mmCIF file of C-alpha atoms (C1' of nucleotides) in Angstrom:
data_model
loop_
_atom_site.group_PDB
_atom_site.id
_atom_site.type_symbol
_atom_site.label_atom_id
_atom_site.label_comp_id
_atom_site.label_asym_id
_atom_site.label_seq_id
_atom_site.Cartn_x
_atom_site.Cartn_y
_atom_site.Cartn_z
ATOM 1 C CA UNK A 260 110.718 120.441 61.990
ATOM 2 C CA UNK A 261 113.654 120.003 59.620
ATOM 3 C CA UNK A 262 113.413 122.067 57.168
ATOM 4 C CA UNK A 263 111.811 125.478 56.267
ATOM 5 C CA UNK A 264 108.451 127.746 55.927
ATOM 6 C CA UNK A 265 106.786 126.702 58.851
ATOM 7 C CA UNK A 266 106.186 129.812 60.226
ATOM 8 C CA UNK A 267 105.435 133.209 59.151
ATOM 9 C CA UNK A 268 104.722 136.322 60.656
ATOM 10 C CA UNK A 269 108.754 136.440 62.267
ATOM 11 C CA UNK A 270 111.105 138.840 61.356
ATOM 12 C CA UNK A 271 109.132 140.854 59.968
ATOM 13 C CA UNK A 272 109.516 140.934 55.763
ATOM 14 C CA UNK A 273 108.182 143.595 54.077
ATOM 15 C CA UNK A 274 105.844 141.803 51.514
ATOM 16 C CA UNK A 275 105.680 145.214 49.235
ATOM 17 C CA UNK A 276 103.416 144.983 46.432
ATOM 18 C CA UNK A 277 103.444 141.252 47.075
ATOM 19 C CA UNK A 278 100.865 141.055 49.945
ATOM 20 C CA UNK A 279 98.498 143.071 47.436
ATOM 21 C CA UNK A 280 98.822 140.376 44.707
ATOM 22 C CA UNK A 281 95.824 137.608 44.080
ATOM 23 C CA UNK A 282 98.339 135.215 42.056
ATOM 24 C CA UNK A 283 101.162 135.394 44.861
ATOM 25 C CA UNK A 284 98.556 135.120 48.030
ATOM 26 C CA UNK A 285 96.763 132.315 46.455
ATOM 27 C CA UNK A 286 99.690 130.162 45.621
ATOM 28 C CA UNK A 287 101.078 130.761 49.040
ATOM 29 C CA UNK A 288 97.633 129.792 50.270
ATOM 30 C CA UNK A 289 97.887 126.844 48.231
ATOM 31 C CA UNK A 290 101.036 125.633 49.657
ATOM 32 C CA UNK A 291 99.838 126.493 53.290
ATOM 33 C CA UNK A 292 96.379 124.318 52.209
ATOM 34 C CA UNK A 293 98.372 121.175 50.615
ATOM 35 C CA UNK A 294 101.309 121.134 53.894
ATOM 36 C CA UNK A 295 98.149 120.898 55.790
ATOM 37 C CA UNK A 296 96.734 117.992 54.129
ATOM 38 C CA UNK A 297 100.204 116.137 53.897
ATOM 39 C CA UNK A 298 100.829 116.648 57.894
ATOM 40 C CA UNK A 299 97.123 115.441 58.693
ATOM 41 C CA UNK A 300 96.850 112.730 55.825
ATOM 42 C CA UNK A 301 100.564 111.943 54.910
ATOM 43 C CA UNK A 302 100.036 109.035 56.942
ATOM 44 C CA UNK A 303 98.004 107.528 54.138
ATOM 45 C CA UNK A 304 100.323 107.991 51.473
ATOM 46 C CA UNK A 305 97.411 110.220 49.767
ATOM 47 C CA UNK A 306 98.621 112.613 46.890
ATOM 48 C CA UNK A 307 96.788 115.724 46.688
ATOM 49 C CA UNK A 308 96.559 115.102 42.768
ATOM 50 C CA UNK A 309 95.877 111.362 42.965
ATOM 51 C CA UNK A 310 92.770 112.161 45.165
ATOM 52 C CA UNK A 311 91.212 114.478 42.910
ATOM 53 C CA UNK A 312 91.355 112.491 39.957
ATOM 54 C CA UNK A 313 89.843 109.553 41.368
ATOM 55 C CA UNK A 314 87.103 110.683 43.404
ATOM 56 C CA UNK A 315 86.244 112.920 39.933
ATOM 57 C CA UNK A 316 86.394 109.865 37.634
ATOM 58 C CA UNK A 317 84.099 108.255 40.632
ATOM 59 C CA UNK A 318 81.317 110.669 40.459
ATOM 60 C CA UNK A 319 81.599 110.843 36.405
ATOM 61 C CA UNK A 320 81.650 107.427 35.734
ATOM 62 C CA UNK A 321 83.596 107.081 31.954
ATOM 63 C CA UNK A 322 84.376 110.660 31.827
ATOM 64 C CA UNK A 323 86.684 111.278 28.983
ATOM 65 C CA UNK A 324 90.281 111.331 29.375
ATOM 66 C CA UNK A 325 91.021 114.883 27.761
ATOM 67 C CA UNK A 326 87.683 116.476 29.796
ATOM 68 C CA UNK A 327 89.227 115.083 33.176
ATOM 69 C CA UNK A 328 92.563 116.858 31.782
ATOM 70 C CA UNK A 329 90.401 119.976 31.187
ATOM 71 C CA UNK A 330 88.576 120.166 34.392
ATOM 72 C CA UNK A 331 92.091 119.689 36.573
ATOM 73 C CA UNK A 332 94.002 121.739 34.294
ATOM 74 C CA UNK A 333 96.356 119.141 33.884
ATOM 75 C CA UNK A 334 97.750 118.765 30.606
ATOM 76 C CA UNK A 335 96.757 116.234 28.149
ATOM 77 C CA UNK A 336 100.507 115.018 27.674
ATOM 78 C CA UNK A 337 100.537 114.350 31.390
ATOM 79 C CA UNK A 338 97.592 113.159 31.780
ATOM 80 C CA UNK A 339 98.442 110.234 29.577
ATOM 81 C CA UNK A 340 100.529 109.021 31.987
ATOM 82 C CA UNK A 341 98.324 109.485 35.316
ATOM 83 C CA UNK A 342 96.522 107.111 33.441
ATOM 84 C CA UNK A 343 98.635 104.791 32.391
ATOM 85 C CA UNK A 344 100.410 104.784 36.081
ATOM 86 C CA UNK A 345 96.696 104.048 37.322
ATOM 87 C CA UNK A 346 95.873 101.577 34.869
ATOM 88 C CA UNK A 347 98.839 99.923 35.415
ATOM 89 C CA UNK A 348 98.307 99.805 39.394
ATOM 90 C CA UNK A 349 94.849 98.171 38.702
ATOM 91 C CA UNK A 350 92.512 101.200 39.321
ATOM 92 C CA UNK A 351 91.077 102.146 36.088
ATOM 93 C CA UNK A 352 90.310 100.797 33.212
ATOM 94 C CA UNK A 353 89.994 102.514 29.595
ATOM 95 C CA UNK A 354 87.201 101.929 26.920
ATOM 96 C CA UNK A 355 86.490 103.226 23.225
ATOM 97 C CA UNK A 356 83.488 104.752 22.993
ATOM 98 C CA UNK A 357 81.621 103.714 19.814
ATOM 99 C CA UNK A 358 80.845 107.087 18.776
ATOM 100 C CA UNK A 359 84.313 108.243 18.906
ATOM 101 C CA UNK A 360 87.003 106.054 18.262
ATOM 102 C CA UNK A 361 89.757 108.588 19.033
ATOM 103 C CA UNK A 362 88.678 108.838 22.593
ATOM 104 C CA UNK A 363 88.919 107.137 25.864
ATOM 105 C CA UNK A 364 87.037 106.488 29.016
ATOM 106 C CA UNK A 365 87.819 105.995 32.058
ATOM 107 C CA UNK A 366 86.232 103.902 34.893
ATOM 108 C CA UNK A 367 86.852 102.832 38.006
ATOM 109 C CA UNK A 368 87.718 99.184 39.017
ATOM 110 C CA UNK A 369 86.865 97.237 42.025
ATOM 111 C CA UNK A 370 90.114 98.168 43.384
ATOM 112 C CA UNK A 371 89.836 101.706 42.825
ATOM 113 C CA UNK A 372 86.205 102.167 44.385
ATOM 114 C CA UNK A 373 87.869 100.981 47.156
ATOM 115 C CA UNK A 374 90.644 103.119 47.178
ATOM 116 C CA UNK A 375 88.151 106.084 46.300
ATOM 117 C CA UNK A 376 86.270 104.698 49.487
ATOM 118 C CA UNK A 377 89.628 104.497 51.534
ATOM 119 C CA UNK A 378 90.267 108.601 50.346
ATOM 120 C CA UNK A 379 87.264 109.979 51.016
ATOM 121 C CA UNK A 380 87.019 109.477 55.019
ATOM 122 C CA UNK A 381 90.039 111.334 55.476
ATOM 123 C CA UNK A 382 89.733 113.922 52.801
ATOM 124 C CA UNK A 383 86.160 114.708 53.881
ATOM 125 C CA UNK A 384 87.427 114.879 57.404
ATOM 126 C CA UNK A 385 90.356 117.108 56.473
ATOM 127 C CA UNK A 386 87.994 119.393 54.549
ATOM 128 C CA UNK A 387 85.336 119.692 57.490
ATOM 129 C CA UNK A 388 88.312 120.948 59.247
ATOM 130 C CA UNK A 389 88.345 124.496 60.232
ATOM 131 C CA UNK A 390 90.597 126.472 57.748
ATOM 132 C CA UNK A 391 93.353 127.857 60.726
ATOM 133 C CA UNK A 392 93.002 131.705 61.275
ATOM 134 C CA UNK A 393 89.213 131.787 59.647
ATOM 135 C CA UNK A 394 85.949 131.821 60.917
ATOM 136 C CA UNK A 395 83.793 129.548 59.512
ATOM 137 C CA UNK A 396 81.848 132.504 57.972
ATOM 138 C CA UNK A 397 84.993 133.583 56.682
ATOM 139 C CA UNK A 398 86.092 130.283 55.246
ATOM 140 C CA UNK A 399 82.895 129.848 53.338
ATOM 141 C CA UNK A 400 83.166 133.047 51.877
ATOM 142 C CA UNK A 401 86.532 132.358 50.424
ATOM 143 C CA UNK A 402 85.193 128.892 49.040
ATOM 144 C CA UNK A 403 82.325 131.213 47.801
ATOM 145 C CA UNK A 404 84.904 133.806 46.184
ATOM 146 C CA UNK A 405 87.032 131.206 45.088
ATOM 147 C CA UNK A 406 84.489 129.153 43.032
ATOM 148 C CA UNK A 407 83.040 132.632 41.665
ATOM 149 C CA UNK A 408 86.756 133.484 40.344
ATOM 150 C CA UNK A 409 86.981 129.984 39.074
ATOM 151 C CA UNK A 410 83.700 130.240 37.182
ATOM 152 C CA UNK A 411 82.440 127.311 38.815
ATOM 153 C CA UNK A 412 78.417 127.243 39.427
ATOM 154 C CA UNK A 413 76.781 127.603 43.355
ATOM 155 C CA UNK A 414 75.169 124.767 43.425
ATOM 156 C CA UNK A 415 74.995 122.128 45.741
ATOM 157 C CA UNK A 416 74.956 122.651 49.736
ATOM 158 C CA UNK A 417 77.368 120.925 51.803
ATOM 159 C CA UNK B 9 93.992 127.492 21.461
ATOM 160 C CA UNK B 10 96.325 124.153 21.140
ATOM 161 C CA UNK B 11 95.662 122.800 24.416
ATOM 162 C CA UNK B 12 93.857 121.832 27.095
ATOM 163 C CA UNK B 13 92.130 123.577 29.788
ATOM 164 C CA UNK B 14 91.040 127.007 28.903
ATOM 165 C CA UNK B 15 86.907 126.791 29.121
ATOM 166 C CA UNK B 16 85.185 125.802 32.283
ATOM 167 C CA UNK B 17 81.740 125.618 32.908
ATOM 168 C CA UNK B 18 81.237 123.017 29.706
ATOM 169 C CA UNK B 19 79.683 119.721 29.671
ATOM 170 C CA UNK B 20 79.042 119.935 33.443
ATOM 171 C CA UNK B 21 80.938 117.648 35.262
ATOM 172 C CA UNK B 22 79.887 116.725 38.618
ATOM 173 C CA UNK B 23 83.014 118.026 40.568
ATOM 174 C CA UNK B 24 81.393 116.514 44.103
ATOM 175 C CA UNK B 25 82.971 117.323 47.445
ATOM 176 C CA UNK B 26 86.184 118.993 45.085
ATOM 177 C CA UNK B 27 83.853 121.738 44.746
ATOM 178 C CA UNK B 28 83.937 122.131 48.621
ATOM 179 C CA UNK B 29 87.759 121.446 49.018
ATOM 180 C CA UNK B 30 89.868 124.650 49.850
ATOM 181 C CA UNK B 31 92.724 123.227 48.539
ATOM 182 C CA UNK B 32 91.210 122.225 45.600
ATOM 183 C CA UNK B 33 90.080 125.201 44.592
ATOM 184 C CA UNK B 34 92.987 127.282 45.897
ATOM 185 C CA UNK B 35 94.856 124.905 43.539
ATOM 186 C CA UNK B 36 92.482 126.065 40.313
ATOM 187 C CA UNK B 37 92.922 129.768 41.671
ATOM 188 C CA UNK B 38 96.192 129.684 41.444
ATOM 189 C CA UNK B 39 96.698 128.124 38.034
ATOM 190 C CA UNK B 40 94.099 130.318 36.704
ATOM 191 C CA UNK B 41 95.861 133.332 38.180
ATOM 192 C CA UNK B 42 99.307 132.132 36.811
ATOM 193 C CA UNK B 43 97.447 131.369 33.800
ATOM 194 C CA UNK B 44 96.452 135.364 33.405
ATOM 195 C CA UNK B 45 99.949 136.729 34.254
ATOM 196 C CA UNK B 46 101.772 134.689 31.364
ATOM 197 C CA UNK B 47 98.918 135.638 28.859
ATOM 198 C CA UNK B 48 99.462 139.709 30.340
ATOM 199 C CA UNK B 49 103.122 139.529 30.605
ATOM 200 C CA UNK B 50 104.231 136.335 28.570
ATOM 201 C CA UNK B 51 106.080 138.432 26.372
ATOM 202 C CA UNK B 52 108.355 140.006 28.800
ATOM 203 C CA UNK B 53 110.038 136.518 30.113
ATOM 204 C CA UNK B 54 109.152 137.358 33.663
ATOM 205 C CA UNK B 55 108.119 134.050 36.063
ATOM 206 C CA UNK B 56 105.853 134.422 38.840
ATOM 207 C CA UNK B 57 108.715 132.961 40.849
ATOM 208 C CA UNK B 58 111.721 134.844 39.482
ATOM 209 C CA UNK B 59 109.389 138.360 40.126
ATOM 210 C CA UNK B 60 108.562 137.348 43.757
ATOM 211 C CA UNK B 61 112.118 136.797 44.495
ATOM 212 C CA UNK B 62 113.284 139.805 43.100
ATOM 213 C CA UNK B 63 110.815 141.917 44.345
ATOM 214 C CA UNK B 64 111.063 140.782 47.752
ATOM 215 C CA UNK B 65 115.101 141.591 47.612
ATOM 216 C CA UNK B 66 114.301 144.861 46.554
ATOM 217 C CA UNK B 67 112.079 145.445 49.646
ATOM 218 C CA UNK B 68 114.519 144.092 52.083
ATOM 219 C CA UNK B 69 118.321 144.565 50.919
ATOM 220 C CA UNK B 70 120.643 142.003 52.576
ATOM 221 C CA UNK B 71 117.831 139.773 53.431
ATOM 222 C CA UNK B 72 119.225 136.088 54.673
ATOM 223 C CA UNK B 73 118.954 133.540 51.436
ATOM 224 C CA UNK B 74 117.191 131.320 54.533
ATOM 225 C CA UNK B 75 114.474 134.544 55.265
ATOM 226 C CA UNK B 76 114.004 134.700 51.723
ATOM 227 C CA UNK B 77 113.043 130.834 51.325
ATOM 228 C CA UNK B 78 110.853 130.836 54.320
ATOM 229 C CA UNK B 79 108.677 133.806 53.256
ATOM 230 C CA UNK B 80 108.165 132.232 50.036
ATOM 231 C CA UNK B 81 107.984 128.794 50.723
ATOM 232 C CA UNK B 82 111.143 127.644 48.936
ATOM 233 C CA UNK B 83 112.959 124.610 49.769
ATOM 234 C CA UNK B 84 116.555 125.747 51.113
ATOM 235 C CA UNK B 85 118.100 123.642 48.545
ATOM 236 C CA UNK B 86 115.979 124.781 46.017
ATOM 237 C CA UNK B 87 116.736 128.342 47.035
ATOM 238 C CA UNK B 88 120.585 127.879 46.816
ATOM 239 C CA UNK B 89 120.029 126.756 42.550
ATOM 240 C CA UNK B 90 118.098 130.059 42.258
ATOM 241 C CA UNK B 91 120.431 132.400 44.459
ATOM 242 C CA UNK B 92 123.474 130.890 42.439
ATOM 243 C CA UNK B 93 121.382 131.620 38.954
ATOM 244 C CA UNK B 94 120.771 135.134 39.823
ATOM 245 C CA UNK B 95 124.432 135.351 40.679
ATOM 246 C CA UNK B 96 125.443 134.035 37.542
ATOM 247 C CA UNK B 97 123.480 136.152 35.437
ATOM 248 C CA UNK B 98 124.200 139.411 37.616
ATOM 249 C CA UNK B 99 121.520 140.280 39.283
ATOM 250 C CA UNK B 100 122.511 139.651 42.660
ATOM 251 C CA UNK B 101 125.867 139.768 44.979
ATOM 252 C CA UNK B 102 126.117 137.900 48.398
ATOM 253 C CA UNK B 103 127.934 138.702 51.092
ATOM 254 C CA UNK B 104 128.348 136.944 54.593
ATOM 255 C CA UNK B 105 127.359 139.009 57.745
ATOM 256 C CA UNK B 106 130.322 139.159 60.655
ATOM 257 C CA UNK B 107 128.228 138.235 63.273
ATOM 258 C CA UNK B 108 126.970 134.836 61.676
ATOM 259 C CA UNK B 109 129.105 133.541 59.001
ATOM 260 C CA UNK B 110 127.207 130.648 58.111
ATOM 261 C CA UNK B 111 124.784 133.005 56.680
ATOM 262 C CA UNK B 112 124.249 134.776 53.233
ATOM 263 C CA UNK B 113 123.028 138.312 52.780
ATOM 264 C CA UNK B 114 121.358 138.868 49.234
ATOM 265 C CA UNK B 115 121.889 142.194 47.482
ATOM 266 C CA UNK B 116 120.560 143.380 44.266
ATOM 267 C CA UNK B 117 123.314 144.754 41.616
ATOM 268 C CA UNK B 118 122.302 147.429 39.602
ATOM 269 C CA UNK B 119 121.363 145.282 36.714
ATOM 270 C CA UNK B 120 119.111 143.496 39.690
ATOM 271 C CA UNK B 121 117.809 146.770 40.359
ATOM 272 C CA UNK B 122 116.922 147.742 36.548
ATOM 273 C CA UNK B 123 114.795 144.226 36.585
ATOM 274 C CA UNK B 124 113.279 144.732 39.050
ATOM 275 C CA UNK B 125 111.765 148.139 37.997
ATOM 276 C CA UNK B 126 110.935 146.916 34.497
ATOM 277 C CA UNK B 127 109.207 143.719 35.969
ATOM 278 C CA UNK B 128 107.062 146.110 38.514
ATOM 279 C CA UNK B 129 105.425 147.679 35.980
ATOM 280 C CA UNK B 130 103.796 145.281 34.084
ATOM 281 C CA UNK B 131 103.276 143.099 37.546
ATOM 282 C CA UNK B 132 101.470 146.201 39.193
ATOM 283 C CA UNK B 133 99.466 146.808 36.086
ATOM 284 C CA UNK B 134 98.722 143.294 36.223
ATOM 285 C CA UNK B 135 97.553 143.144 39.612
ATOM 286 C CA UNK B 136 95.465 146.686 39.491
ATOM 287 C CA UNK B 137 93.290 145.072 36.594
ATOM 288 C CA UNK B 138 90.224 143.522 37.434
ATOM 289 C CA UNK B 139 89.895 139.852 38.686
ATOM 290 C CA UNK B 140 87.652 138.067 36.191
ATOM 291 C CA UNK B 141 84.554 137.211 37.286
ATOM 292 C CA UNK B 142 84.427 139.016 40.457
ATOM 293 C CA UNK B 143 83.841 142.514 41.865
ATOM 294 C CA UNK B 144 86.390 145.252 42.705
ATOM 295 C CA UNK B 145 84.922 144.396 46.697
ATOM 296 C CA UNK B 146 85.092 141.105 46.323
ATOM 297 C CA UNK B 147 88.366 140.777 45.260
ATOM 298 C CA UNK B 148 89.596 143.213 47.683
ATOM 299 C CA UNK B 149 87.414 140.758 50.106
ATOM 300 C CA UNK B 150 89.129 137.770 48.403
ATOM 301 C CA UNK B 151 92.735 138.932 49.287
ATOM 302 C CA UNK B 152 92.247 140.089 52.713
ATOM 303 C CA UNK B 153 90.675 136.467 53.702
ATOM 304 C CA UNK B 154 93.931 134.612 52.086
ATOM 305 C CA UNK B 155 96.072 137.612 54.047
ATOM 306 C CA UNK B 156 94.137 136.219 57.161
ATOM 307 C CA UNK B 157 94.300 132.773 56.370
ATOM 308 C CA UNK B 158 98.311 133.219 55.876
ATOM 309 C CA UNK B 159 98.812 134.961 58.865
ATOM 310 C CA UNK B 160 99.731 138.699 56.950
ATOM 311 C CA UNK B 161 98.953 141.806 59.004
ATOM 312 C CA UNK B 162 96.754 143.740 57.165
ATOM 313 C CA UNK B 163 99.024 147.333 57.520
ATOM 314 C CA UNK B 164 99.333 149.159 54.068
ATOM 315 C CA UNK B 165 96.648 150.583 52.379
ATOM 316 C CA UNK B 166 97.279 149.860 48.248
ATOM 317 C "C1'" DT C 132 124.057 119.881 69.389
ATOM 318 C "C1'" DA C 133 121.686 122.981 66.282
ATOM 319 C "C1'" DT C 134 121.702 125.916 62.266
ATOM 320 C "C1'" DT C 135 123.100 127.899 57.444
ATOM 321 C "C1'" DG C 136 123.979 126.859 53.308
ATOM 322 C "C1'" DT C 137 125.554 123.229 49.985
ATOM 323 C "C1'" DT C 138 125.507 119.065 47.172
ATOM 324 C "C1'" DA C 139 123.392 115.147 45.096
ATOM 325 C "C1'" DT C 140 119.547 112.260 43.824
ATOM 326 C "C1'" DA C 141 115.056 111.252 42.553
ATOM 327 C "C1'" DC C 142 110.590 112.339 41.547
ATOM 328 C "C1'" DT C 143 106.586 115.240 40.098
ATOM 329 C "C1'" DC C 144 104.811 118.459 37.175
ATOM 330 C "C1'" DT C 145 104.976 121.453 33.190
ATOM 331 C "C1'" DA C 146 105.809 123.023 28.328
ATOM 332 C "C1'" DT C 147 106.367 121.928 23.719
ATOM 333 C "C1'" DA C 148 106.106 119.728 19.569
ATOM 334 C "C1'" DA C 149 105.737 115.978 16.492
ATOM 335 C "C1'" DC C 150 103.190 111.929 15.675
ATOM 336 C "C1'" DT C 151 98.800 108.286 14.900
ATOM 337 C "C1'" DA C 152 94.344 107.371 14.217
ATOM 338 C "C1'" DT C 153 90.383 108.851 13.846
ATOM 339 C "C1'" DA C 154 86.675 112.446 12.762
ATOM 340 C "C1'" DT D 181 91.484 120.185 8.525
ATOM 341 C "C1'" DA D 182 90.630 119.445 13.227
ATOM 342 C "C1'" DT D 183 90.551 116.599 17.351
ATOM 343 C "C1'" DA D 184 91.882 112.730 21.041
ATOM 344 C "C1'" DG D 185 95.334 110.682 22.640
ATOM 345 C "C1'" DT D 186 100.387 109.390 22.469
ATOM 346 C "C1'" DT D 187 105.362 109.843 22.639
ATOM 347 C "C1'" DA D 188 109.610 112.170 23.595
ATOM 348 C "C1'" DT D 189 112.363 115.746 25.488
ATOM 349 C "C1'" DA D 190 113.630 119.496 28.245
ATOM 350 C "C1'" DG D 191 113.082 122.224 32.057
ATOM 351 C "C1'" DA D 192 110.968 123.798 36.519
ATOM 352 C "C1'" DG D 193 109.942 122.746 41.009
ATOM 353 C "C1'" DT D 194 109.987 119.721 45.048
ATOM 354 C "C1'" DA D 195 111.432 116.240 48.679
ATOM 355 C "C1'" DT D 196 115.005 114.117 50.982
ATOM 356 C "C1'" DA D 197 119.170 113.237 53.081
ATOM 357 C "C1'" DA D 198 123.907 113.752 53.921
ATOM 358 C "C1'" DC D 199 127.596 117.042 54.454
ATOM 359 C "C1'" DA D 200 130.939 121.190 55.946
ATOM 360 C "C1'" DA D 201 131.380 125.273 58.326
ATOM 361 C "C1'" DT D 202 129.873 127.792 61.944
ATOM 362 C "C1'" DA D 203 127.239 128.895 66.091
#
DNA sequence: TATTGTTATACTCTATAACTATA
DNA sequence: TATAGTTATAGAGTATAACAATA
């Protein structure tokens, strides 16, 4: 343990106003979620970002650059060059749709249905997880209040 | 609107086991929420990072630069850049304690001080408004299950 | 030996704007 | 005119490791 922020609850900080606000407890929650991930999947050399644009390009087969940029809220600038980097290591490739000659799709090569393949074992397996410090009731909630906040649809059962 | 990411919940992309991943969505959360707090309080310069730090010297005077990096999750290098920023532009003094001189206590100047209350108004107002899409219970639900999942007592009552 | 803070380096991500080619 | 993607630049933020002073 070299470094810092591994544990909390010592010492006793007074959070203030802090520990009341949504933006502060949900990126400390993120940070708590994505440490998680790294010490359970670091192994793999997985990147939190890399992961969830390929296994969304997998189930939208030739999604559009700009709506994959939309639905991460990653910006378009940057996601030119996610793309690039990934064409360039051989796991997408890019077409121009007829309809739309500006645009570009995106779809998954041989080598990067495998890779998908490779990521989902461990990610699914990290996600089935037990959040630490929830019940399970508790932790689908959140999900639950989470997607609500986020606008996104109940849909599917896991 | 100039770029990307500002409507969900259009041309329905299949999001998969994402829409089951706490980090993932923790991740959208939080951009969302940062996203809200820049279009409330753009105007006023203030960064979600610069008002955390502030406000949590303001709770705790003296607090160890160290303290201060593990309650918010800040790399101690990176925390050193930002201690010696607020130092340069006056907004906080340090001073080493006698009975550990390795250490630095962080101190708000009065010019810290002043910043701090003009940044708590707009950041309580802020966080007292309604988060979209959900109910006053289920945000208040929503907080105390990241509180839980971080490992914050719940003690004061907002 | 371990810890606090520092320095230095590199990388990731973000923000912004100007640019092209299409529409 | 507006949109999809690109390029370029600057700035945050992060990860890492080595280091000095102190414990």
């Amino acid at each position: 343990m070299s470094d810092a922020a591994l544990s909390r609850d010592k010492d006793a900080v007074d959070l203030g106003p802090l520990a009341q606000s949504l933006g502060f407890l949900l990126r400390l929650s993120q940070l708590t979620s994505f440490r998680d991930f790294f010490a359970t999947l670091g192994a793999e050399n997985i990147r939190p970002g890399e992961a969830s644009v390929l296994m969304l390009i997998a189930r939208n087969p030739g999604i559009r650059q700009g709506v994959l940029a939309r639905e991460l809220m990653i910006k378009r600038a940057h996601m030119t060059k996610m793309m690039r980097a990934m064409e360039t290591s051989g796991h997408v490739t890019r077409t121009v749709p007829k309809d739309d000659r500006r645009a570009a799709e995106i779809w998954l090569t041989d080598c990067g249905h495998a890779r998908v393949k490779a990521l989902e074992g461990p990610f699914l397996a990290h996600e089935s997880a037990a959040a630490p410090g929830l019940t399970r009731r508790e932790e689908a909630e959140l999900k639950r209040l989470l997607r609500k906040y986020l606008g996104i649809a109940e849909a599917e059962v896991s």
